[in-house]
XYZ file of C-alpha atoms in Angstrom:
165
model
C -15.001 178.154 228.195
C -14.294 179.293 231.761
C -15.760 176.034 233.068
C -13.556 174.031 230.719
C -10.440 175.970 231.808
C -11.203 175.325 235.480
C -11.668 171.604 234.846
C -8.382 171.376 232.918
C -6.497 173.210 235.686
C -7.949 170.929 238.357
C -7.138 167.767 236.428
C -3.574 168.749 235.515
C -2.489 169.968 238.951
C -0.577 167.516 241.074
C -1.573 167.233 244.703
C 0.002 165.348 247.562
C -2.480 163.025 249.227
C -0.563 162.551 252.504
C 1.124 164.969 254.845
C 2.202 165.437 258.401
C 1.036 168.641 260.034
C 2.742 169.858 263.206
C 1.313 172.755 265.176
C 3.913 174.241 267.490
C 2.852 176.878 270.053
C 5.034 179.820 271.105
C 8.114 178.758 273.060
C 10.227 181.269 274.979
C 11.076 184.014 272.455
C 9.934 181.980 269.379
C 6.455 182.563 267.902
C 4.109 179.662 267.195
C 4.212 178.083 263.771
C 2.540 175.381 261.667
C 4.779 172.996 259.739
C 3.656 170.746 256.882
C 5.722 168.065 255.246
C 5.088 165.037 253.057
C 6.471 162.191 255.123
C 5.328 158.667 255.912
C 3.074 157.967 258.852
C 5.881 156.475 260.946
C 7.994 159.628 260.435
C 5.176 161.975 261.462
C 6.822 163.640 264.443
C 8.410 166.946 265.299
C 11.966 165.781 264.593
C 11.192 164.863 260.957
C 8.736 167.658 260.123
C 10.008 170.804 261.811
C 12.775 172.186 259.595
C 14.652 174.322 260.261
C 14.512 173.675 263.991
C 13.924 177.085 265.605
C 15.580 176.194 268.943
C 19.179 175.271 269.772
C 20.214 171.641 270.296
C 19.554 171.269 274.031
C 15.956 172.697 273.836
C 14.809 170.505 270.927
C 13.164 167.864 273.129
C 11.244 170.423 275.188
C 10.121 172.220 272.028
C 9.035 168.981 270.339
C 6.980 167.938 273.382
C 4.864 171.064 272.898
C 4.248 170.415 269.195
C 1.170 168.450 268.172
C 1.708 166.412 264.994
C -1.086 164.751 262.987
C -0.878 162.513 259.941
C -3.473 163.475 257.294
C -4.640 161.608 254.197
C -7.011 162.671 251.452
C -8.077 161.432 248.063
C -7.459 164.145 245.499
C -9.012 161.977 242.768
C -12.303 161.843 244.679
C -12.183 165.603 245.149
C -11.516 166.126 241.423
C -14.383 163.834 240.373
C -16.777 165.538 242.802
C -15.859 168.988 241.502
C -16.200 167.883 237.880
C -19.654 166.394 238.548
C -20.750 169.518 240.414
C -19.534 171.855 237.663
C -21.134 169.670 234.992
C -24.518 169.781 236.736
C -24.305 173.556 237.208
C -23.288 173.971 233.551
C -26.153 171.782 232.362
C -28.617 173.769 234.450
C -27.274 177.040 233.039
C -27.626 175.720 229.484
C -31.166 174.581 230.238
C -31.987 178.014 231.676
C -30.643 179.712 228.524
C -32.640 177.305 226.374
C -35.814 178.143 228.280
C -35.131 181.866 228.065
C -34.767 181.633 224.295
C -37.566 179.151 223.542
C -40.191 180.166 226.120
C -41.230 183.430 224.399
C -41.663 181.530 221.122
C -43.904 178.895 222.726
C -46.024 181.171 224.915
C -49.168 182.649 223.479
C -51.101 185.696 224.634
C -52.297 185.081 228.203
C -55.988 185.991 228.609
C -55.542 186.280 232.385
C -53.463 189.418 232.255
C -56.704 191.403 232.018
C -58.324 193.205 234.957
C -59.431 191.049 237.898
C -63.174 191.758 237.885
C -63.983 191.338 234.199
C -66.220 188.219 234.112
C -67.063 188.147 230.418
C -63.458 188.394 229.224
C -61.983 185.870 231.657
C -63.798 182.803 230.378
C -61.756 180.270 228.410
C -63.113 178.581 225.321
C -63.252 174.859 226.172
C -62.415 173.849 222.627
C -59.194 175.896 222.855
C -58.178 174.134 226.100
C -58.303 170.704 224.448
C -55.294 169.715 222.418
C -53.408 166.728 221.165
C -49.831 167.642 222.022
C -48.392 167.562 225.510
C -47.739 171.289 225.402
C -51.355 172.003 224.466
C -52.612 169.741 227.281
C -50.357 171.475 229.797
C -51.507 174.877 228.605
C -55.136 173.699 228.816
C -54.629 172.532 232.403
C -52.961 175.846 233.214
C -55.890 177.768 231.718
C -58.408 175.710 233.743
C -56.411 176.339 236.917
C -56.290 180.066 236.223
C -60.057 180.089 235.630
C -60.623 178.386 238.995
C -58.389 180.939 240.711
C -60.335 183.783 239.085
C -63.654 182.277 240.254
C -62.331 181.909 243.781
C -61.133 185.513 243.789
C -64.526 186.724 242.610
C -66.268 184.695 245.293
C -64.019 185.947 248.080
C -63.540 189.583 247.052
C -66.768 190.458 245.230
C -69.291 188.458 247.225
C -67.264 188.409 250.466
C -67.975 184.724 250.968
C -65.561 182.075 252.131
C -65.196 179.026 249.944
C -66.283 175.716 251.379
């Protein structure tokens, strides 16, 4: 619901895609200031953007020479679409994570490899149990075979103190 509210707010807000930004440094007893105004590119100068003019009439030209004005364009529709796609992917991943958290305990069976490390007799996997017809059973069988190999390597390295070749 929060995600939906954010998307609605982003879509319904109105943004200006063009602006003129003038950065004016300190001048005499006047502090520096940044001015923004939605004007056309040809009107992007200090005289059209800086309002109210902080200096008296005869100092306007000197003040405007110090100001740096830039015309800026952006595409708010592209920004909106990018944000919506990003939030949709994050939402889908969160839903998938919740699905896995709920379904994974139901699918998982007792893991025989949670037993002590050095118990040889109990760590062997029945080969008929590892074979299965469904994809899940095949994946679990491959996982069991991999765990058996890891156990054998651990025994070889730690019990017999031999390096594997």
